[in-house]
Amino acid sequence: REMAEESVFQNLLEILMSASSEIEQAYKNSCELVDLDTCLLLIAECFRCLRNACVECAKNQHVMRNLGLISTSVNLIRLLHGIQIKEELLLTALRCSLQFLGNIAAGNGDSQNSIWKSAFPDLFLTCLTYSDEKIVAYCCMVLFTCLNSEKVRELLDPGNLTVPLHVLKVYKEQLESEWSFLIFTDHLLKCPELVKALYAKLSNQERVTLLELIMVNVSEKNPVTSEEMNAFVRHADFLAGCFQEKCEAVLKLSSAADAEDEEALVTIRLLDVLCEMTSNNGQLEHLQALPGLLETAIDTLRLTHLAGKQTVNIFTATHAMTGQEEISHPAVGFKSHLIRLIGNLCYKNKENQDKVYELDGIPLILDNCSIDDNNPFVNQWAVYAVRNLTEQNERNQELIAQMEEKGLADNSTLESMGLEIEKRDDKLVLRSVRKKP
């Protein structure tokens, strides 16, 4: 590769230009016969040669770019796309051309800028919507390689927003496509304004897909930069607002007929992401201070709890399962996650501990302590929430102690939490009991 002379690439450029010219002529004068198969074979072989010569070779990348091979290739891809045939030779030529663009762009900012200038957005849109999976995957590879923070901001333009919308569709439909996943996790999710603009344009099903991608990003335990943390905090603001706005949609799931309500499924995913975000110290403090989020979680827990008591539905506590069955309803675990979110928001936060007291949330959490097959681990999350609510908070400790004395809180439940009531100077105190080994 290093030994290749410029004349080799000049020859390949001339072959590609000649082939382009022949194809154009053939389509202008349909009566003129052109051996299209030979043309397509020649184009594919030229791109294979160029593609291989670019691998980890900045010298060749530079020579090819200076010769104008990028703009020639982009124009040829446009021309090939216009050929209304779906034969293997055409697909091979297109695939090789995109692989060449991916390789000439790899690690080369000048080539990336040149491709972006020649191909964005129309060529990306053309290839992202192509019927061939490999062409779509190679297009995602080129897009991923060319993107940087500056180019991501260009996607905010309403006319360009179609590009990330199609990338999300690719990810949703071709889950094996690693490039579409990386475009989001490594580039698009780092721009909160873009996420917000995309979310507004998506269907509910697509919102669930986007939230799953955000969940993967939030769950990563790798160290993050201050810039990435700032992006996460802004995502948290936006998603908390979406949850507060749509939380009651989940109540539709109490009816069997609405078990697949898409708006409700989005709310469930929003709660999952918020639980994960509040498990991260960097985002927790910010979410603890958000107005209305804790109140919304308590109100939603109260409404779902009431819905489960009024009629038998997915929000009704049940432990009639044999252990062999598995409930596949989308709202399984929803109350558990609400209690988890409340517990997280009260972690070492006196103001939120007091807020739960004032909103009468403590009896509500204690009422959700029983084993419930519709809410796996609800008991454990309730234990966790009660501990966070009572840590260095005498008023909350006293309330639970009084409830137990009046028979409103089940002593066995408190014991299962590792807590017991003790009377000190006419005062009831809730204290932790270390279980004997």
Coordinates of N, CA, C and O in Angstrom, one line a residue, residues 20-166:
S20 N -18.8 5.9 -15.4 CA -19.9 6.8 -15.1 C -20.5 7.4 -16.4 O -21.7 7.5 -16.6
S21 N -19.6 7.8 -17.3 CA -20.0 8.5 -18.5 C -20.8 7.5 -19.4 O -21.8 7.8 -20.0
E22 N -20.4 6.2 -19.4 CA -21.1 5.2 -20.2 C -22.5 5.0 -19.7 O -23.4 4.9 -20.4
I23 N -22.6 4.9 -18.3 CA -23.9 4.6 -17.7 C -24.8 5.8 -18.0 O -26.0 5.6 -18.4
E24 N -24.3 7.0 -17.9 CA -25.1 8.2 -18.1 C -25.6 8.2 -19.6 O -26.8 8.5 -19.8
Q25 N -24.7 7.9 -20.5 CA -25.1 7.9 -21.9 C -26.2 6.9 -22.2 O -27.1 7.1 -22.9
A26 N -26.0 5.7 -21.6 CA -27.0 4.6 -21.8 C -28.4 5.0 -21.3 O -29.3 4.7 -21.9
Y27 N -28.4 5.8 -20.3 CA -29.8 6.2 -19.8 C -30.3 7.4 -20.5 O -31.5 7.6 -20.5
K28 N -29.4 8.2 -21.1 CA -29.9 9.3 -21.9 C -30.5 8.9 -23.2 O -31.5 9.3 -23.7
N29 N -29.7 7.9 -23.8 CA -30.1 7.4 -25.1 C -30.4 5.9 -25.0 O -29.5 5.0 -25.1
S30 N -31.6 5.6 -24.6 CA -31.9 4.2 -24.2 C -31.7 3.2 -25.3 O -31.6 2.0 -25.1
C31 N -31.7 3.7 -26.6 CA -31.5 2.8 -27.7 C -30.0 2.4 -27.8 O -29.8 1.3 -28.4
E32 N -29.1 3.1 -27.2 CA -27.7 2.8 -27.3 C -27.4 1.6 -26.3 O -27.7 1.7 -25.1
L33 N -26.8 0.6 -26.9 CA -26.5 -0.6 -26.0 C -25.2 -0.4 -25.3 O -24.2 -0.1 -25.9
V34 N -25.3 -0.6 -24.0 CA -24.1 -0.6 -23.2 C -24.0 -1.8 -22.4 O -25.1 -2.3 -21.8
D35 N -22.8 -2.4 -22.2 CA -22.7 -3.6 -21.4 C -22.7 -3.2 -20.0 O -21.6 -3.0 -19.4
L36 N -23.9 -3.1 -19.4 CA -24.0 -2.6 -18.0 C -23.3 -3.6 -17.0 O -22.7 -3.1 -16.1
D37 N -23.4 -4.9 -17.3 CA -22.8 -5.9 -16.3 C -21.3 -5.6 -16.2 O -20.7 -5.6 -15.1
T38 N -20.6 -5.5 -17.4 CA -19.2 -5.2 -17.4 C -18.8 -3.9 -16.7 O -17.8 -3.9 -15.9
C39 N -19.6 -2.9 -16.9 CA -19.5 -1.6 -16.3 C -19.5 -1.8 -14.7 O -18.6 -1.2 -14.0
L40 N -20.5 -2.5 -14.3 CA -20.7 -2.6 -12.8 C -19.6 -3.5 -12.2 O -19.1 -3.2 -11.1
L41 N -19.1 -4.5 -12.9 CA -18.0 -5.3 -12.4 C -16.7 -4.5 -12.3 O -16.0 -4.6 -11.3
L42 N -16.5 -3.6 -13.3 CA -15.3 -2.8 -13.3 C -15.4 -1.8 -12.2 O -14.4 -1.6 -11.5
I43 N -16.6 -1.2 -12.0 CA -16.7 -0.2 -10.9 C -16.4 -0.9 -9.5 O -15.7 -0.3 -8.7
A44 N -17.0 -2.0 -9.3 CA -16.8 -2.8 -8.0 C -15.3 -3.1 -7.8 O -14.8 -2.9 -6.7
E45 N -14.6 -3.5 -8.9 CA -13.2 -3.9 -8.7 C -12.4 -2.6 -8.4 O -11.4 -2.7 -7.6
C46 N -12.7 -1.5 -9.1 CA -12.0 -0.2 -8.8 C -12.1 0.2 -7.3 O -11.2 0.5 -6.6
F47 N -13.4 0.1 -6.8 CA -13.6 0.5 -5.4 C -13.0 -0.5 -4.4 O -12.5 -0.1 -3.4
R48 N -12.9 -1.8 -4.8 CA -12.2 -2.8 -3.9 C -10.8 -2.4 -3.8 O -10.2 -2.4 -2.7
C49 N -10.2 -2.0 -4.9 CA -8.8 -1.7 -4.9 C -8.5 -0.4 -4.1 O -7.6 -0.3 -3.3
L50 N -9.4 0.6 -4.3 CA -9.3 1.9 -3.6 C -9.5 1.7 -2.1 O -8.8 2.2 -1.2
R51 N -10.5 0.9 -1.8 CA -10.9 0.6 -0.4 C -9.7 -0.1 0.3 O -9.4 0.3 1.5
N52 N -9.1 -1.1 -0.3 CA -8.0 -1.8 0.4 C -6.7 -0.9 0.5 O -6.0 -1.0 1.5
A53 N -6.5 0.0 -0.5 CA -5.3 0.9 -0.4 C -5.4 2.0 0.6 O -4.4 2.5 1.0
C54 N -6.6 2.2 1.1 CA -6.8 3.3 2.2 C -6.5 2.8 3.6 O -6.4 3.6 4.5
V55 N -6.6 1.5 3.8 CA -6.6 1.0 5.2 C -5.3 1.4 5.9 O -4.2 1.1 5.5
E56 N -5.5 2.2 7.0 CA -4.4 2.7 7.8 C -3.2 3.2 7.0 O -2.1 3.0 7.3
C57 N -3.6 4.0 5.9 CA -2.6 4.6 5.1 C -3.0 6.0 4.8 O -3.7 6.3 3.8
A58 N -2.5 7.0 5.6 CA -2.9 8.4 5.5 C -2.3 8.9 4.2 O -3.0 9.8 3.6
K59 N -1.2 8.4 3.7 CA -0.6 8.9 2.4 C -1.6 8.7 1.3 O -1.9 9.6 0.5
N60 N -2.1 7.5 1.2 CA -3.0 7.1 0.1 C -4.3 7.9 0.2 O -4.9 8.3 -0.8
Q61 N -4.8 8.0 1.4 CA -6.0 8.8 1.7 C -5.9 10.2 1.1 O -6.8 10.7 0.5
H62 N -4.8 10.8 1.5 CA -4.5 12.2 1.1 C -4.4 12.3 -0.5 O -5.0 13.2 -1.1
V63 N -3.7 11.4 -1.1 CA -3.5 11.4 -2.6 C -4.9 11.3 -3.2 O -5.2 12.0 -4.2
M64 N -5.7 10.3 -2.8 CA -7.0 10.0 -3.4 C -7.9 11.2 -3.2 O -8.6 11.6 -4.2
R65 N -7.9 11.8 -2.1 CA -8.7 13.0 -1.8 C -8.3 14.1 -2.8 O -9.2 14.8 -3.4
N66 N -7.0 14.4 -2.9 CA -6.5 15.5 -3.7 C -6.9 15.2 -5.2 O -7.0 16.2 -6.0
L67 N -6.9 14.0 -5.6 CA -7.3 13.7 -7.0 C -8.8 13.9 -7.3 O -9.2 13.9 -8.4
G68 N -9.6 14.0 -6.2 CA -11.0 14.3 -6.4 C -11.8 13.0 -6.4 O -13.0 12.9 -6.8
L69 N -11.2 11.9 -5.8 CA -11.9 10.6 -5.8 C -13.1 10.6 -4.9 O -14.1 9.8 -5.2
I70 N -13.1 11.4 -3.9 CA -14.3 11.4 -3.0 C -15.6 12.0 -3.8 O -16.6 11.3 -3.8
S71 N -15.4 13.1 -4.4 CA -16.6 13.7 -5.1 C -17.0 12.8 -6.3 O -18.2 12.6 -6.5
T72 N -16.0 12.2 -7.0 CA -16.3 11.3 -8.1 C -17.1 10.1 -7.6 O -18.1 9.7 -8.2
S73 N -16.7 9.6 -6.4 CA -17.4 8.4 -5.9 C -18.8 8.7 -5.5 O -19.7 8.0 -5.7
V74 N -19.0 9.9 -4.8 CA -20.3 10.3 -4.3 C -21.2 10.4 -5.5 O -22.4 10.0 -5.5
N75 N -20.7 11.1 -6.6 CA -21.5 11.3 -7.8 C -21.9 9.9 -8.5 O -23.0 9.7 -8.9
L76 N -20.9 9.0 -8.4 CA -21.2 7.7 -9.0 C -22.2 6.9 -8.2 O -23.1 6.2 -8.8
I77 N -22.1 7.0 -6.9 CA -23.1 6.4 -6.0 C -24.5 6.9 -6.3 O -25.5 6.1 -6.5
R78 N -24.6 8.2 -6.5 CA -25.9 8.8 -6.9 C -26.4 8.2 -8.2 O -27.6 7.9 -8.4
L79 N -25.5 8.1 -9.2 CA -25.8 7.6 -10.5 C -26.3 6.1 -10.4 O -27.3 5.7 -11.0
L80 N -25.6 5.3 -9.6 CA -25.9 3.9 -9.5 C -27.3 3.7 -8.8 O -28.0 2.8 -9.1
H81 N -27.5 4.6 -7.8 CA -28.8 4.5 -7.2 C -30.0 4.8 -8.1 O -31.1 4.3 -8.0
G82 N -29.7 5.6 -9.2 CA -30.7 5.9 -10.2 C -31.0 4.7 -11.1 O -32.1 4.7 -11.8
I83 N -30.1 3.7 -11.1 CA -30.4 2.6 -12.0 C -31.5 1.7 -11.4 O -31.3 1.2 -10.3
Q84 N -32.5 1.6 -12.1 CA -33.7 0.9 -11.5 C -33.6 -0.7 -11.8 O -34.5 -1.3 -12.4
I85 N -32.5 -1.2 -11.3 CA -32.4 -2.7 -11.3 C -32.0 -3.1 -9.9 O -31.3 -2.4 -9.2
K86 N -32.3 -4.3 -9.6 CA -31.9 -4.8 -8.2 C -31.1 -6.1 -8.4 O -31.3 -7.1 -7.7
E87 N -30.1 -6.1 -9.3 CA -29.3 -7.3 -9.4 C -28.1 -7.2 -8.6 O -27.6 -6.1 -8.1
E88 N -27.5 -8.3 -8.3 CA -26.3 -8.5 -7.4 C -25.1 -7.6 -7.8 O -24.5 -7.1 -6.9
L89 N -24.9 -7.5 -9.1 CA -23.7 -6.7 -9.6 C -23.9 -5.2 -9.1 O -22.9 -4.6 -8.7
L90 N -25.1 -4.7 -9.2 CA -25.3 -3.3 -8.8 C -25.1 -3.2 -7.3 O -24.4 -2.2 -6.8
L91 N -25.6 -4.1 -6.5 CA -25.5 -4.1 -5.1 C -24.0 -4.2 -4.7 O -23.6 -3.4 -3.8
T92 N -23.3 -5.0 -5.3 CA -21.9 -5.2 -5.0 C -21.1 -3.9 -5.3 O -20.3 -3.4 -4.5
A93 N -21.4 -3.2 -6.4 CA -20.7 -2.0 -6.7 C -21.0 -0.9 -5.7 O -20.2 -0.2 -5.2
L94 N -22.3 -0.8 -5.2 CA -22.7 0.2 -4.2 C -22.1 -0.1 -2.9 O -21.6 0.8 -2.2
R95 N -22.0 -1.4 -2.5 CA -21.4 -1.8 -1.2 C -19.9 -1.4 -1.2 O -19.5 -0.9 -0.2
C96 N -19.2 -1.8 -2.3 CA -17.8 -1.5 -2.3 C -17.5 0.0 -2.3 O -16.5 0.5 -1.7
S97 N -18.4 0.8 -3.0 CA -18.2 2.3 -3.0 C -18.3 2.9 -1.6 O -17.6 3.7 -1.2
L98 N -19.3 2.4 -0.8 CA -19.5 2.9 0.5 C -18.4 2.4 1.5 O -17.9 3.2 2.3
Q99 N -17.9 1.2 1.3 CA -16.7 0.7 2.1 C -15.5 1.6 1.8 O -14.7 1.9 2.7
F100 N -15.3 2.0 0.5 CA -14.2 2.9 0.2 C -14.3 4.2 0.9 O -13.4 4.7 1.5
L101 N -15.6 4.8 0.9 CA -15.8 6.1 1.6 C -15.5 5.9 3.2 O -14.9 6.8 3.8
G102 N -15.9 4.8 3.7 CA -15.7 4.5 5.1 C -14.2 4.4 5.4 O -13.7 5.0 6.4
N103 N -13.4 3.8 4.6 CA -12.0 3.6 4.8 C -11.2 4.9 4.5 O -10.2 5.2 5.2
I104 N -11.6 5.7 3.5 CA -10.8 6.9 3.3 C -11.1 7.9 4.4 O -10.3 8.8 4.6
A105 N -12.2 7.8 5.1 CA -12.6 8.7 6.2 C -12.0 8.3 7.5 O -11.8 9.2 8.4
A106 N -11.6 7.0 7.7 CA -11.2 6.5 9.0 C -9.9 7.2 9.4 O -8.9 7.2 8.8
G107 N -10.1 7.9 10.6 CA -8.9 8.6 11.2 C -8.4 9.8 10.4 O -7.3 10.3 10.6
N108 N -9.2 10.3 9.4 CA -8.8 11.4 8.6 C -9.8 12.5 8.5 O -10.8 12.4 7.7
G109 N -9.6 13.5 9.3 CA -10.5 14.7 9.4 C -10.8 15.3 8.1 O -12.0 15.7 7.8
D110 N -9.8 15.5 7.3 CA -10.0 16.2 6.0 C -10.9 15.4 5.1 O -11.8 15.9 4.4
S111 N -10.7 14.1 5.0 CA -11.5 13.2 4.2 C -13.0 13.2 4.7 O -13.9 13.2 4.0
Q112 N -13.1 13.2 6.1 CA -14.4 13.2 6.7 C -15.2 14.5 6.3 O -16.4 14.4 5.9
N113 N -14.5 15.6 6.3 CA -15.1 16.9 5.9 C -15.5 16.9 4.5 O -16.5 17.4 4.1
S114 N -14.6 16.3 3.6 CA -14.9 16.3 2.2 C -16.1 15.4 1.9 O -16.9 15.8 1.1
I115 N -16.2 14.3 2.6 CA -17.4 13.4 2.4 C -18.7 14.1 2.8 O -19.7 14.1 2.1
W116 N -18.6 14.8 4.0 CA -19.7 15.5 4.5 C -20.2 16.6 3.6 O -21.4 16.7 3.3
K117 N -19.2 17.3 3.0 CA -19.6 18.4 2.1 C -20.2 17.8 0.8 O -21.2 18.4 0.3
S118 N -19.8 16.7 0.3 CA -20.3 16.1 -0.9 C -21.6 15.3 -0.7 O -22.4 15.3 -1.6
A119 N -21.7 14.7 0.4 CA -22.8 13.6 0.6 C -23.9 14.0 1.5 O -25.0 13.4 1.5
F120 N -23.7 15.0 2.4 CA -24.7 15.3 3.4 C -25.7 16.3 2.9 O -25.3 17.3 2.3
P121 N -27.0 16.1 3.1 CA -27.7 14.9 3.7 C -28.2 13.9 2.7 O -28.5 12.8 3.1
D122 N -28.3 14.3 1.4 CA -29.1 13.5 0.5 C -28.5 12.1 0.3 O -29.3 11.1 0.3
L123 N -27.2 11.9 0.2 CA -26.7 10.6 -0.1 C -26.9 9.7 1.1 O -27.2 8.5 1.0
F124 N -26.7 10.2 2.3 CA -27.0 9.4 3.5 C -28.4 9.0 3.6 O -28.7 7.8 3.9
L125 N -29.4 9.9 3.3 CA -30.8 9.5 3.3 C -31.1 8.5 2.3 O -31.9 7.5 2.5
T126 N -30.5 8.6 1.1 CA -30.7 7.6 0.0 C -30.3 6.2 0.5 O -31.0 5.2 0.3
C127 N -29.1 6.1 1.1 CA -28.5 4.8 1.4 C -29.1 4.3 2.7 O -29.2 3.1 2.9
L128 N -29.5 5.2 3.7 CA -30.1 4.7 4.9 C -31.5 4.0 4.7 O -32.0 3.2 5.4
T129 N -32.1 4.4 3.5 CA -33.5 3.9 3.2 C -33.4 2.8 2.1 O -34.4 2.4 1.6
Y130 N -32.2 2.4 1.8 CA -32.0 1.4 0.7 C -32.6 0.0 1.2 O -32.6 -0.3 2.4
S131 N -33.0 -0.8 0.2 CA -33.6 -2.1 0.6 C -32.6 -3.2 1.0 O -32.9 -4.2 1.5
D132 N -31.3 -2.9 0.7 CA -30.2 -3.9 1.0 C -29.6 -3.6 2.4 O -29.1 -2.5 2.6
E133 N -29.6 -4.6 3.3 CA -29.1 -4.4 4.6 C -27.7 -4.0 4.7 O -27.3 -3.2 5.5
K134 N -26.9 -4.6 3.8 CA -25.4 -4.3 3.9 C -25.2 -2.8 3.4 O -24.3 -2.2 4.0
I135 N -25.9 -2.3 2.5 CA -25.7 -0.9 2.0 C -26.1 0.0 3.2 O -25.4 1.0 3.5
V136 N -27.2 -0.3 3.9 CA -27.6 0.5 5.0 C -26.5 0.4 6.1 O -26.2 1.5 6.7
A137 N -26.0 -0.7 6.4 CA -25.0 -0.9 7.4 C -23.7 -0.1 7.1 O -23.1 0.6 7.9
Y138 N -23.3 -0.2 5.8 CA -22.0 0.5 5.4 C -22.3 2.0 5.4 O -21.4 2.8 5.7
C139 N -23.5 2.5 5.1 CA -23.8 3.9 5.1 C -23.7 4.4 6.6 O -23.2 5.5 6.8
C140 N -24.2 3.6 7.5 CA -24.1 3.9 8.9 C -22.6 4.0 9.4 O -22.3 4.9 10.1
M141 N -21.8 3.1 8.8 CA -20.4 3.1 9.1 C -19.8 4.5 8.7 O -19.0 5.1 9.4
V142 N -20.1 4.9 7.4 CA -19.6 6.2 6.9 C -20.1 7.3 7.7 O -19.3 8.2 8.1
L143 N -21.3 7.3 8.1 CA -21.9 8.4 8.9 C -21.3 8.5 10.2 O -20.9 9.6 10.7
F144 N -21.1 7.3 10.9 CA -20.4 7.3 12.2 C -19.0 7.9 12.1 O -18.6 8.6 13.0
T145 N -18.3 7.5 11.1 CA -16.9 7.9 10.9 C -16.8 9.4 10.7 O -15.8 10.0 11.2
C146 N -17.8 10.0 10.0 CA -17.7 11.4 9.7 C -18.2 12.3 10.8 O -17.9 13.5 10.8
L147 N -19.0 11.8 11.7 CA -19.6 12.6 12.7 C -18.7 13.2 13.8 O -17.7 12.5 14.2
N148 N -18.9 14.4 14.2 CA -18.2 14.9 15.4 C -19.2 15.9 16.0 O -20.4 16.1 15.5
S149 N -18.9 16.5 17.1 CA -19.8 17.4 17.8 C -20.4 18.5 17.0 O -21.6 18.9 17.1
E150 N -19.5 19.1 16.1 CA -19.9 20.2 15.2 C -21.0 19.7 14.2 O -22.0 20.3 14.0
K151 N -20.7 18.5 13.6 CA -21.6 18.0 12.6 C -23.0 17.5 13.3 O -24.0 17.6 12.6
V152 N -22.9 17.0 14.5 CA -24.1 16.6 15.2 C -25.0 17.8 15.3 O -26.3 17.7 15.2
R153 N -24.5 19.0 15.6 CA -25.3 20.2 15.7 C -26.0 20.6 14.4 O -27.1 21.1 14.4
E154 N -25.3 20.2 13.3 CA -26.0 20.5 12.0 C -27.3 19.7 11.8 O -28.2 20.0 11.1
L155 N -27.3 18.5 12.5 CA -28.5 17.7 12.4 C -29.7 18.3 13.1 O -30.9 17.9 12.8
L156 N -29.5 19.3 13.9 CA -30.6 20.0 14.5 C -31.5 20.8 13.5 O -32.7 21.1 13.8
D157 N -30.9 21.1 12.4 CA -31.7 21.8 11.4 C -32.9 20.9 11.0 O -32.7 19.8 10.7
P158 N -34.1 21.5 11.0 CA -35.3 20.7 10.7 C -35.2 19.8 9.5 O -35.7 18.7 9.4
G159 N -34.5 20.3 8.4 CA -34.4 19.6 7.2 C -33.4 18.4 7.3 O -33.6 17.4 6.7
N160 N -32.5 18.5 8.3 CA -31.5 17.4 8.5 C -31.9 16.4 9.5 O -31.3 15.4 9.7
L161 N -32.9 16.7 10.3 CA -33.4 15.9 11.4 C -33.8 14.5 10.9 O -33.8 13.5 11.6
T162 N -34.1 14.4 9.6 CA -34.6 13.2 9.0 C -33.5 12.1 9.0 O -33.7 10.9 9.1
V163 N -32.2 12.6 9.0 CA -31.1 11.6 9.1 C -31.1 10.8 10.4 O -31.1 9.6 10.3
P164 N -31.0 11.5 11.6 CA -31.1 10.7 12.8 C -32.4 9.9 12.9 O -32.4 8.8 13.5
L165 N -33.5 10.4 12.4 CA -34.8 9.7 12.5 C -34.6 8.3 11.7 O -35.1 7.3 12.2
H166 N -34.0 8.4 10.6 CA -33.8 7.1 9.8 C -32.8 6.2 10.5 O -32.9 5.0 10.4

